[in-house]
XYZ file of C-alpha atoms in Angstrom:
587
model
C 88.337 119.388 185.729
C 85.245 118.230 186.701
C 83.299 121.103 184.588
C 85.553 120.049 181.499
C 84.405 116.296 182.185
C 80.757 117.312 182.353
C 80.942 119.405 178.843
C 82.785 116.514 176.777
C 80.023 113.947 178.515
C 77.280 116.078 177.573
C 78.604 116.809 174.381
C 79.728 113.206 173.337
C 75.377 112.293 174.494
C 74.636 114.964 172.042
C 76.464 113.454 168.943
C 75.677 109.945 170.025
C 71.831 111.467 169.504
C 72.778 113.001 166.488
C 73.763 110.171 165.144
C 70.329 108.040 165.975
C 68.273 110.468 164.398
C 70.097 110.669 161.746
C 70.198 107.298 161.342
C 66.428 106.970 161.878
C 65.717 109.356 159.195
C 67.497 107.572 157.228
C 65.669 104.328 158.250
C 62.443 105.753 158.550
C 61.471 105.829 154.934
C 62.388 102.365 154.336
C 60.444 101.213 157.533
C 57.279 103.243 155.968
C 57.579 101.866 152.803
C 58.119 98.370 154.078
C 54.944 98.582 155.739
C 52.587 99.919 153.372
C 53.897 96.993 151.349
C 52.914 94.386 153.830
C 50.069 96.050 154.765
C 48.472 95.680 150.700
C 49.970 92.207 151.017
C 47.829 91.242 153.600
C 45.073 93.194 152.555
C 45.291 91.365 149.060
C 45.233 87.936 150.324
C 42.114 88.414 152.830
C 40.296 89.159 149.152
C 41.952 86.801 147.670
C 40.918 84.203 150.147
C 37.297 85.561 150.089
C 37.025 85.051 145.985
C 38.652 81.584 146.155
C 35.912 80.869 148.871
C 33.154 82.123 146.491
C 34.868 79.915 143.728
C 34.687 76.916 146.165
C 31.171 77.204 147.026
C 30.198 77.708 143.351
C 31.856 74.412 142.484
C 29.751 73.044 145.146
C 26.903 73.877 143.838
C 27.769 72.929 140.509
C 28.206 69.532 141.797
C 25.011 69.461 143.570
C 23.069 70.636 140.236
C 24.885 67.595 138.895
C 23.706 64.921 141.131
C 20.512 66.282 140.624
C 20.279 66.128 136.828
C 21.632 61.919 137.130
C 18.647 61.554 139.542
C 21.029 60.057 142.019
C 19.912 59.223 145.746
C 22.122 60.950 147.990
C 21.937 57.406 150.305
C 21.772 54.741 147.699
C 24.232 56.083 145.501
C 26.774 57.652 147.479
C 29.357 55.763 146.055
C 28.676 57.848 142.408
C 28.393 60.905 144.133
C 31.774 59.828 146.166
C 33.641 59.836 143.079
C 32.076 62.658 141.177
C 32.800 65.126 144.498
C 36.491 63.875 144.892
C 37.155 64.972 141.185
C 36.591 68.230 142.435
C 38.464 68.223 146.001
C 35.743 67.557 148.363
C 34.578 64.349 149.847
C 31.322 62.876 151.669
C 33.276 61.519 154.956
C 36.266 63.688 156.237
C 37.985 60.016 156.710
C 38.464 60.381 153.006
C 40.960 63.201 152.990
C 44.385 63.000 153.183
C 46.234 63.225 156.328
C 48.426 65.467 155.721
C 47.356 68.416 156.965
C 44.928 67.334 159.764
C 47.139 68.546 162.740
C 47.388 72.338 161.742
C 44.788 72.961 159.436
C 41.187 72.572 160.280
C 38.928 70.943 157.166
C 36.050 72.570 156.655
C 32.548 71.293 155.691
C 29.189 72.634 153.829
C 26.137 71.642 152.917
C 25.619 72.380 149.088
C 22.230 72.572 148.011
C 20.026 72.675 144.569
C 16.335 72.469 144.580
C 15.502 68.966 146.447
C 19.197 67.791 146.751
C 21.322 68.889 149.436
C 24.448 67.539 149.775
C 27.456 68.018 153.271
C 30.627 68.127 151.613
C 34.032 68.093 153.396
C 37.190 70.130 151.694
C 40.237 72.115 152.731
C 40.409 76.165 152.972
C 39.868 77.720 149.828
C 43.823 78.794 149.988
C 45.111 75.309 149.830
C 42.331 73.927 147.234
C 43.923 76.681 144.821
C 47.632 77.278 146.459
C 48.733 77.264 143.107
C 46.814 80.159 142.202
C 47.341 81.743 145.460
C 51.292 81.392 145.294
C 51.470 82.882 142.347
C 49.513 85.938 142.717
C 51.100 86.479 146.015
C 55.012 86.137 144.039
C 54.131 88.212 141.418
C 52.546 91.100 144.042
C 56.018 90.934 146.235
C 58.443 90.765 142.913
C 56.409 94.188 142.174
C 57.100 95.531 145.098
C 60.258 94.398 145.197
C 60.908 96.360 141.986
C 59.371 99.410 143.034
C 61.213 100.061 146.175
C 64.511 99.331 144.032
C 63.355 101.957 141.770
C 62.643 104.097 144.843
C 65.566 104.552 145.973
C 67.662 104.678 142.673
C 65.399 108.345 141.664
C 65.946 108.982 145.610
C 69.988 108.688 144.673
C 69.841 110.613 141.590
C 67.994 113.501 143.206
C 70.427 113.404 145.855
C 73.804 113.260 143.481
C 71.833 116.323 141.587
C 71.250 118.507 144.809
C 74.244 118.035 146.495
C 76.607 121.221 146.249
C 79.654 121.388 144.598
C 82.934 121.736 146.553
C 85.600 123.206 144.399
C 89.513 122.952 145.601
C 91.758 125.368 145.322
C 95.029 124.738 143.101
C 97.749 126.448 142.198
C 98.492 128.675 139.207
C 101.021 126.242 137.359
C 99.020 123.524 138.448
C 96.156 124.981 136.817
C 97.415 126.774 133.558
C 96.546 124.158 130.766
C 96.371 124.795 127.157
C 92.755 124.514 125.789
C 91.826 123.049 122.099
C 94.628 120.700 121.956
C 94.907 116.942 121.569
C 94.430 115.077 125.282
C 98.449 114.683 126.765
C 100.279 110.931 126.926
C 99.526 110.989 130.610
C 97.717 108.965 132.824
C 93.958 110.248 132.733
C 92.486 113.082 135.629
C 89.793 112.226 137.791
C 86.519 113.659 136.654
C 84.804 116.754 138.422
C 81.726 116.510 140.458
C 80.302 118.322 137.453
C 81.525 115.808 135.007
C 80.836 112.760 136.854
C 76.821 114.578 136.731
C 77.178 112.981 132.982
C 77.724 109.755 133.333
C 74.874 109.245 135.854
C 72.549 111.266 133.089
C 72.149 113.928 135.350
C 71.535 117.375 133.652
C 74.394 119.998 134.129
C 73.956 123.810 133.666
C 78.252 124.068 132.982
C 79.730 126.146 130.421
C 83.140 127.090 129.228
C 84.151 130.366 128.235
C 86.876 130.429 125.466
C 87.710 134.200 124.577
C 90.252 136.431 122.506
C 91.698 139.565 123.453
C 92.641 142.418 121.698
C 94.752 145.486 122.451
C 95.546 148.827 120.076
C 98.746 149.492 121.964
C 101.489 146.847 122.420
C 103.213 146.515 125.803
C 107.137 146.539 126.741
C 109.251 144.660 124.381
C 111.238 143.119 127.642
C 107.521 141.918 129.367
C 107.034 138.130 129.151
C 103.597 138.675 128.038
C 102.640 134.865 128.317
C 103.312 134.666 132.076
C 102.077 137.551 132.907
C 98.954 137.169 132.021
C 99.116 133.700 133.148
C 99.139 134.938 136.525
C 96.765 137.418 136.279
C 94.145 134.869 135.300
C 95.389 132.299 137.922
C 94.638 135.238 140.626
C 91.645 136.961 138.978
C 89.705 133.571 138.953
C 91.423 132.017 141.593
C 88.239 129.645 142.651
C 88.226 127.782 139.080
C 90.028 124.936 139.167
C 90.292 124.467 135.388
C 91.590 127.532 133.468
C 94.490 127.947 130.639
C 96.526 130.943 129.217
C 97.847 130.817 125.990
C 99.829 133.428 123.713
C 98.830 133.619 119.844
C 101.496 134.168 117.357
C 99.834 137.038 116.328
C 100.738 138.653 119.980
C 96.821 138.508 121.316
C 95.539 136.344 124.348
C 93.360 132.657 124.386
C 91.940 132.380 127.735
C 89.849 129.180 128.882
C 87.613 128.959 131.706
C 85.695 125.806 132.479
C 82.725 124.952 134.188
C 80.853 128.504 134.346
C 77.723 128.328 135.610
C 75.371 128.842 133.074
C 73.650 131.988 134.762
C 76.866 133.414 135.523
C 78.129 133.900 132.171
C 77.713 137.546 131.904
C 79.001 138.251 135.142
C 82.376 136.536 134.262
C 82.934 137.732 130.734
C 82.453 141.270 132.246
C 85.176 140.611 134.962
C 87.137 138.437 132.437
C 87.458 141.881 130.281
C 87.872 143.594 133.742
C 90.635 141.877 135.381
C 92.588 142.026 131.629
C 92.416 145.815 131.285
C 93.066 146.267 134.908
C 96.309 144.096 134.122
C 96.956 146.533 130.763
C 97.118 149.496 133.222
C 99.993 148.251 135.113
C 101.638 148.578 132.234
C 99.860 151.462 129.835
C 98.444 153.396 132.126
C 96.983 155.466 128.895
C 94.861 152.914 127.866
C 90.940 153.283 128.045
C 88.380 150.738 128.267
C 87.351 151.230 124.124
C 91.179 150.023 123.273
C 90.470 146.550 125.112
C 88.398 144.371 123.119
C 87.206 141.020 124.205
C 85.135 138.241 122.106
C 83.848 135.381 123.571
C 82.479 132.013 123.146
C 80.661 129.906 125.483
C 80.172 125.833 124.642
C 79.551 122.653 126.570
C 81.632 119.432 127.087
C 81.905 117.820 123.341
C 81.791 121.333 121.054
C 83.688 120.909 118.132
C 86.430 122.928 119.278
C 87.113 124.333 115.808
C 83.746 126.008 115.455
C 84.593 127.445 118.854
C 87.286 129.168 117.300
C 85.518 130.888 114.594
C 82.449 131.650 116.561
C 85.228 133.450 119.174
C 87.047 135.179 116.034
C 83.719 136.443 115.057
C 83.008 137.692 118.404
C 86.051 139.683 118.462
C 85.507 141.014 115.267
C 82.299 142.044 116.187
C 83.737 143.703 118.988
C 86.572 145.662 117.193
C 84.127 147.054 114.627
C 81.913 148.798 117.675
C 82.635 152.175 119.071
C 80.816 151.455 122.582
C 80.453 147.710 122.530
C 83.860 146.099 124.094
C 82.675 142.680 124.912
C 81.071 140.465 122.340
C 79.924 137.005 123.004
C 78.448 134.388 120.685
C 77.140 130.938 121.986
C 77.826 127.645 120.803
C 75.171 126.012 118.742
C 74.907 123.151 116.595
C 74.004 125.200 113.465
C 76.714 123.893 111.437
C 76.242 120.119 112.377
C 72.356 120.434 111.655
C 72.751 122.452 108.427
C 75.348 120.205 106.835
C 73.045 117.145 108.030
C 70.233 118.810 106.921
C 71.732 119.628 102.826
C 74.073 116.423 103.108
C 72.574 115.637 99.921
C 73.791 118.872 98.270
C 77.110 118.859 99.721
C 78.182 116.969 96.365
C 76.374 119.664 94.218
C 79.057 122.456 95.414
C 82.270 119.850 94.454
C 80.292 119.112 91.341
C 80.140 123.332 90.585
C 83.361 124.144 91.229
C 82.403 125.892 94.656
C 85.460 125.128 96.797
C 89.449 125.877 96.658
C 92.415 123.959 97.071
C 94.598 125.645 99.632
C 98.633 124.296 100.299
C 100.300 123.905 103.895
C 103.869 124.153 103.403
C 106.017 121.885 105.148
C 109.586 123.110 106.151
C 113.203 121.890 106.565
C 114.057 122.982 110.175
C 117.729 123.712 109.458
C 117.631 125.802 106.154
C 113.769 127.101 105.861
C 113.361 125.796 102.372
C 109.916 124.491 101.827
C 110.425 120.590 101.048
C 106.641 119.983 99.864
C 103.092 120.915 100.279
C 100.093 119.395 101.815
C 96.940 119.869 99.373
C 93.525 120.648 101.169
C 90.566 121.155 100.000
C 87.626 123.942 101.183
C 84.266 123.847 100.111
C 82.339 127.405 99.951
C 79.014 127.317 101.708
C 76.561 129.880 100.912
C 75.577 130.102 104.682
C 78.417 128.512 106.905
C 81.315 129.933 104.292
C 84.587 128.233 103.815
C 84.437 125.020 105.094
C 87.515 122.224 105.961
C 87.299 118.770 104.877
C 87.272 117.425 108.528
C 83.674 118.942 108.364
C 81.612 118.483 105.437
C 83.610 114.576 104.650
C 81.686 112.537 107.437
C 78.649 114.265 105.662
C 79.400 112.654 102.514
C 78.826 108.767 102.880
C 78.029 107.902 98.732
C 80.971 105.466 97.350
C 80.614 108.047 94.446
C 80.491 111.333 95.823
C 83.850 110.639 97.675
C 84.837 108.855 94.288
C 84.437 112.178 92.403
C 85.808 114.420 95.248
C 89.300 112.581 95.116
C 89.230 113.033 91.324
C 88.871 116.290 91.206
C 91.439 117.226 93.751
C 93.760 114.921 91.970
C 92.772 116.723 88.555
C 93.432 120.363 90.396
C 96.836 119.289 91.779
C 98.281 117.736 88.397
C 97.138 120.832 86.653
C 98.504 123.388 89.466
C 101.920 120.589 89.016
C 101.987 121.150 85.272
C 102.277 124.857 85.671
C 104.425 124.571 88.107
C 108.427 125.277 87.015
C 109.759 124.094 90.061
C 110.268 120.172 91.433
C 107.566 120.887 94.285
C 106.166 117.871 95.831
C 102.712 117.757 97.012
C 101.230 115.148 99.332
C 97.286 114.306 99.082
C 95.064 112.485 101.416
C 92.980 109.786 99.422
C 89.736 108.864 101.266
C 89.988 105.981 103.080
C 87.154 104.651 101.106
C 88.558 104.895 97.762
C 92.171 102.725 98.980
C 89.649 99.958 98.178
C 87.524 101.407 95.328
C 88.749 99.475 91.875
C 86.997 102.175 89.847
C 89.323 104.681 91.422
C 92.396 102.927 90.419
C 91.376 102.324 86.957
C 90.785 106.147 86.709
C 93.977 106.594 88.570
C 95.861 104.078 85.664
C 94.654 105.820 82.948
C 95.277 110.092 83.809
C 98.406 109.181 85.140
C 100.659 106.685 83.650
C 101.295 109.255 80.728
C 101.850 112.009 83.267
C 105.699 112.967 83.528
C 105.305 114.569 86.882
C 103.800 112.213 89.030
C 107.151 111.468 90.998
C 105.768 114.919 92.525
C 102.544 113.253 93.910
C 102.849 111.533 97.432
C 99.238 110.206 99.019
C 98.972 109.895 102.955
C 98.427 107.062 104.443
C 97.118 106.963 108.448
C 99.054 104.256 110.150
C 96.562 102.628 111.380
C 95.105 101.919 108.630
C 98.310 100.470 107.146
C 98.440 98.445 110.240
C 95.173 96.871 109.404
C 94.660 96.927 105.591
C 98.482 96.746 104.129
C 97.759 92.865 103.516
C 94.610 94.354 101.704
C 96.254 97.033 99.808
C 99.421 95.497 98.079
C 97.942 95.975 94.635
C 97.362 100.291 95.230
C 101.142 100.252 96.586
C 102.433 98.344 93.688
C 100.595 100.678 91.401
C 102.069 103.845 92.739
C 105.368 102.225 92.774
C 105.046 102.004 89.493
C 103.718 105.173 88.578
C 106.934 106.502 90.611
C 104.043 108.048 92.715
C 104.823 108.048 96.970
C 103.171 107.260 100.204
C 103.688 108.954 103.473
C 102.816 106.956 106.682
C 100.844 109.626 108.522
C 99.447 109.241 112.468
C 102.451 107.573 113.368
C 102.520 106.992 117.432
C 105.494 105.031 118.042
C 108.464 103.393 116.590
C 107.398 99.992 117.037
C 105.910 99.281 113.417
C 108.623 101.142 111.842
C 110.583 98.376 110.041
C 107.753 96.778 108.541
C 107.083 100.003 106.367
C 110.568 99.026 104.814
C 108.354 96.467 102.273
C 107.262 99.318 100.486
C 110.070 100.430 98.265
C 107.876 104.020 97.662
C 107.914 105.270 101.466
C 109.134 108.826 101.413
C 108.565 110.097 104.797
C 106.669 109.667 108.119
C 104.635 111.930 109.960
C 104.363 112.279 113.314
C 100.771 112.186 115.654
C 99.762 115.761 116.239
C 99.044 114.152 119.648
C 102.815 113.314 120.345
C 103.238 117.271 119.291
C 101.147 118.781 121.278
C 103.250 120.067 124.523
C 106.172 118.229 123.324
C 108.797 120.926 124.969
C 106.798 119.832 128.701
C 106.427 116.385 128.308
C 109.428 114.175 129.101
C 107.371 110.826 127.529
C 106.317 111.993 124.485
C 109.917 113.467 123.576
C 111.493 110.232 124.282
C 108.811 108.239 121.990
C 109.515 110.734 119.372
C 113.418 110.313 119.904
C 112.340 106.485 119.210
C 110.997 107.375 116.460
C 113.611 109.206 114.761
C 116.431 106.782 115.697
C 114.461 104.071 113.925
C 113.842 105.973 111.152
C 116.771 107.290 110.608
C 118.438 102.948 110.604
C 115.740 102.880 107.759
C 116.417 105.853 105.395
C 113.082 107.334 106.420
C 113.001 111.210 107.283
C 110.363 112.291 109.894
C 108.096 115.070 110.031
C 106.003 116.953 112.535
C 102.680 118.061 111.704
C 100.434 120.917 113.406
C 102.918 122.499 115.702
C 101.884 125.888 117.117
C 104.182 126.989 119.268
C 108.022 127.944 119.056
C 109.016 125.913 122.003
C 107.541 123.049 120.441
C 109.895 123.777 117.155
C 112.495 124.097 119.012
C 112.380 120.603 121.032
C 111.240 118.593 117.876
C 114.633 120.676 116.249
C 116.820 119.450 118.551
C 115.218 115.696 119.089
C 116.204 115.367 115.027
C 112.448 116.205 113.534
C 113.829 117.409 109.674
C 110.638 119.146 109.095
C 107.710 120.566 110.455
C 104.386 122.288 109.358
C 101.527 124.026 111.289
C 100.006 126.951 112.038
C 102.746 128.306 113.841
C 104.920 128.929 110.389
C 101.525 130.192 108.194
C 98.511 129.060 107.354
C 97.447 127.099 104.084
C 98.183 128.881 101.121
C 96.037 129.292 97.808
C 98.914 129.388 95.962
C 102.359 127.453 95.872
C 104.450 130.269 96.732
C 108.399 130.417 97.947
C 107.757 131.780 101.246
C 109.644 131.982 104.213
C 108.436 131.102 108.036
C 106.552 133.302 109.916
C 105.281 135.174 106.948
């Protein structure tokens, strides 16, 4: 007992130690630095004393040239000399100077001389004749010290937030598994990473994510639940990444998204990222060979436009499938497209203007019979060097009243042509730039092609609801026009049900569309289904029919189906068409 006594005594000295010199080193620095600053302090005002002295003496001097020039008798005339001295701080008889002082501070006296006069002058120190001087020299010295040290130790706390190591929990699978390139969920927001908290004290990271596509020659089991199997496979093949999502393409092929790769690790993990799959593909088709497993990849940091991502990874794949030897393919993310459209921003209007882009039509279906109800029209401009491009990225590109001005024209132009050919009663919605809902030049143009058009109850133009929210007071004129004109508007962005009823002014409302963000993981998400339920209730008191917009998955359709949604479009039933064509989902 005694031995066990001895060990936690010794061993509680020994932390208690620990603890002072690690609280010394901590100190120590501070106690240096403190120091050296005092040190120059005092060291500043010995020389600053010494040049105030010099100053003093020179004025006493001075004054002793002066009663020289007046001729004045240092005896005679001491009165004169009495009163030209005092002007400067010193007097003849120390019974002259103030009181003040006398009993801590010792006056000081000198005898001033210039050729035959010699005057014995009484004054204070130097540092109290000029203490204004002296004060402020000494307050400016300390306020730059002061700022120094603060400075100090704010790059002392940035080198230490950039040093320290990262600690990554563990987490479990379905915890983990999270759709990438999706809207952000309804739910309350995730505490950043170490990594990501790196950005908002401007510290550099060296963090990628890896977004790849697989593909396979040979398909697997028809009774396999392909999705959740490889789900789990990637939750135990990269079991120390916290962030990673699984997600099965309509087309039968893999997404996979890791986050926060090391940036001189990327190699190493698209290698085992193709490894681990194929090793998974043998459980299954034990024929396979590497060459039938090909993987493209992308890597991009925090902010990528998440569409480019795609394509760059589509590309990669492709490249990938068209090699005999080469199974992995990976192209980085760069800002190539951002900095070429900024760069020919001013020819962006010469390719509308040339006819160099196509209209393309999503289709937008009735849930219960499959009949397409209308199309969407959008427009795609055809780069020489970045190819087909989608409005979301060349339009922030174009900022001239008239370029946008001319681009809505001509995709009204296309769209009442494609209408006039048209035999059927196909309705096609078109979003107007928010730009020209206040342009008068638009609406006379608008007047003019279309009140003689007969088909124009076919034309519906979006409207986000936000801006409706904010502008409608602004806007009554455009709504009365396209009443008139027997032309529609679809409320589009809508969130919740709560502005509902005061759409019912406008006699021409023909639908609303959902947020893609109230979509997104609908089927999981318990809030967002019941805002959407809102939604539809509400609409349906008002005679308005609702509409989902971008969904992707069939357990999505399925939970807007049977919440009431009457029809839905996305990439999940086809992508845009060139044409209007009867199809059919899932062609």
């Amino acid at each position: 007992m005694g031995f066990l006594n001895n060990t936690l005594y010794i061993f509680g000295q020994q932390n208690c130690e620990m603890k002072k010199d690690f609280a010394s080193q901590i100190k120590r620095p501070v106690v240096i630095y403190v120091t050296i600053v005092l040190l120059l302090v005092v060291v500043f005002n010995i020389f600053l004393n010494d040049v105030l002295h010099d100053k003093v003496h020179h004025t006493g001097t001075e004054l002793a040239k002066e009663v020289y020039e007046l001729n004045l008798d240092p005896i005679t005339s001491q009165d004169i000399i009495a009163s030209i001295v005092k002007s400067q701080g010193f007097v003849l008889d120390v019974a002259d100077l103030p009181q003040n002082f006398a009993n801590f501070i010792d006056v000081e006296q000198e005898v001033f001389s210039y050729k035959t006069v010699s005057l014995r002058l009484f004054h204070w120190p130097a540092w109290l004749l000029e203490s204004h001087l002296f004060i402020l020299l000494n307050l400016i010295l300390l306020a730059t010290g002061y700022w120094a040290g603060r400075w100090w130790r704010s790059m002392a706390k940035s080198t230490a937030i950039k040093e320290q190591p990262v600690i990554k929990p563990q987490a479990s699978a379905d915890a983990q598994i999270e759709p990438q390139f999706k809207s952000q969920k309804l739910a309350s927001p995730r505490p950043l990473p170490r990594q990501d908290l790196n950005i908002l004290y401007g510290v550099p990271t060296s963090y990628n994510h890896l977004f790849a596509l697989f593909f396979w020659k040979t398909p697997f089991p028809s009774n396999l639940d392909v999705d959740n199997y490889f789900k789990l496979v990637i939750a135990k093949g990269f079991g120390e990444l916290v962030n990673r999502s699984v997600k099965l393409l309509p087309s039968g092929g893999i997404a996979v998204t890791l986050n926060n790769i090391p940036a001189t690790e990327l190699d190493k993990y698209t290698k085992r990222l193709h490894q681990v799959i194929y090793q998974a593909c043998l459980n299954y088709r034990s024929d396979l060979s590497r060459a039938d497993v090909k993987i493209g990849v992308c890597n991009y940091r925090t902010g990528a436009d998440q569409a480019v991502v795609y394509q760059l990874t589509k590309s990669a794949l492709a490249m990938a499938k068209q090699s005999a030897w080469q199974h992995i393919h990976r192209l980085p993310f760069g800002h190539t497209q951002s900095s070429m459209l900024a760069d020919s921003k001013e020819h962006l209007f010469e390719y509308i203007k040339n006819k160099h882009f196509m209209l393309f039509f999503q289709p937008l279906f009735d849930l219960q019979t499959g009949e397409i109800l209308q199309h969407e029209a959008l427009i795609r401009i055809r780069h020489k060097n970045l190819g087909l491009l989608a409005a979301r990225h060349f339009i922030p590109h174009m900022s001239s009243k008239n370029d946008v001005l001319f681009l809505d024209k001509i995709v009204i132009t296309q769209v009442k042509r494609i209408l006039s050919n048209e035999a059927g009663a196909i309705t096609v919605s078109i979003n107007l730039h928010a730009m020209n809902w206040f342009n008068d030049k638009f609406w006379v143009w608008f007047k003019e092609h279309m009140s003689d058009y007969e088909g124009i109850s076919k034309l519906q133009f979006e409207l986000s609801e936000d801006d409706y929210l904010r502008q409608h007071k602004k806007l009554i004129s455009q709504f009365k026009c396209l009443e008139k004109l027997s032309a529609g508007v679809v409320i589009d962005n809508v969130r919740s049900a709560e502005h509902l009823a005061t759409y019912a002014q406008l006699n021409n409302i023909r639908s609303i569309k959902l947020a893609y963000e109230l979509i997104h993981n609908i089927d999981t998400n318990a809030q967002q289904q019941k805002i959407v339920k809102q939604i539809i209730n509400k609409g349906s008191e008002l005679s308005f029919p609702v509409y989902a917009v971008g969904v992707e998955t069939q357990n999505e359709l399925a939970t807007l189906k049977n919440l009431g949604v009457v029809a839905a479009q996305g990439f999940y039933f086809a992508e845009p068409l060139q044409k209007l064509a009867d199809i059919t989902p899932h062609s």
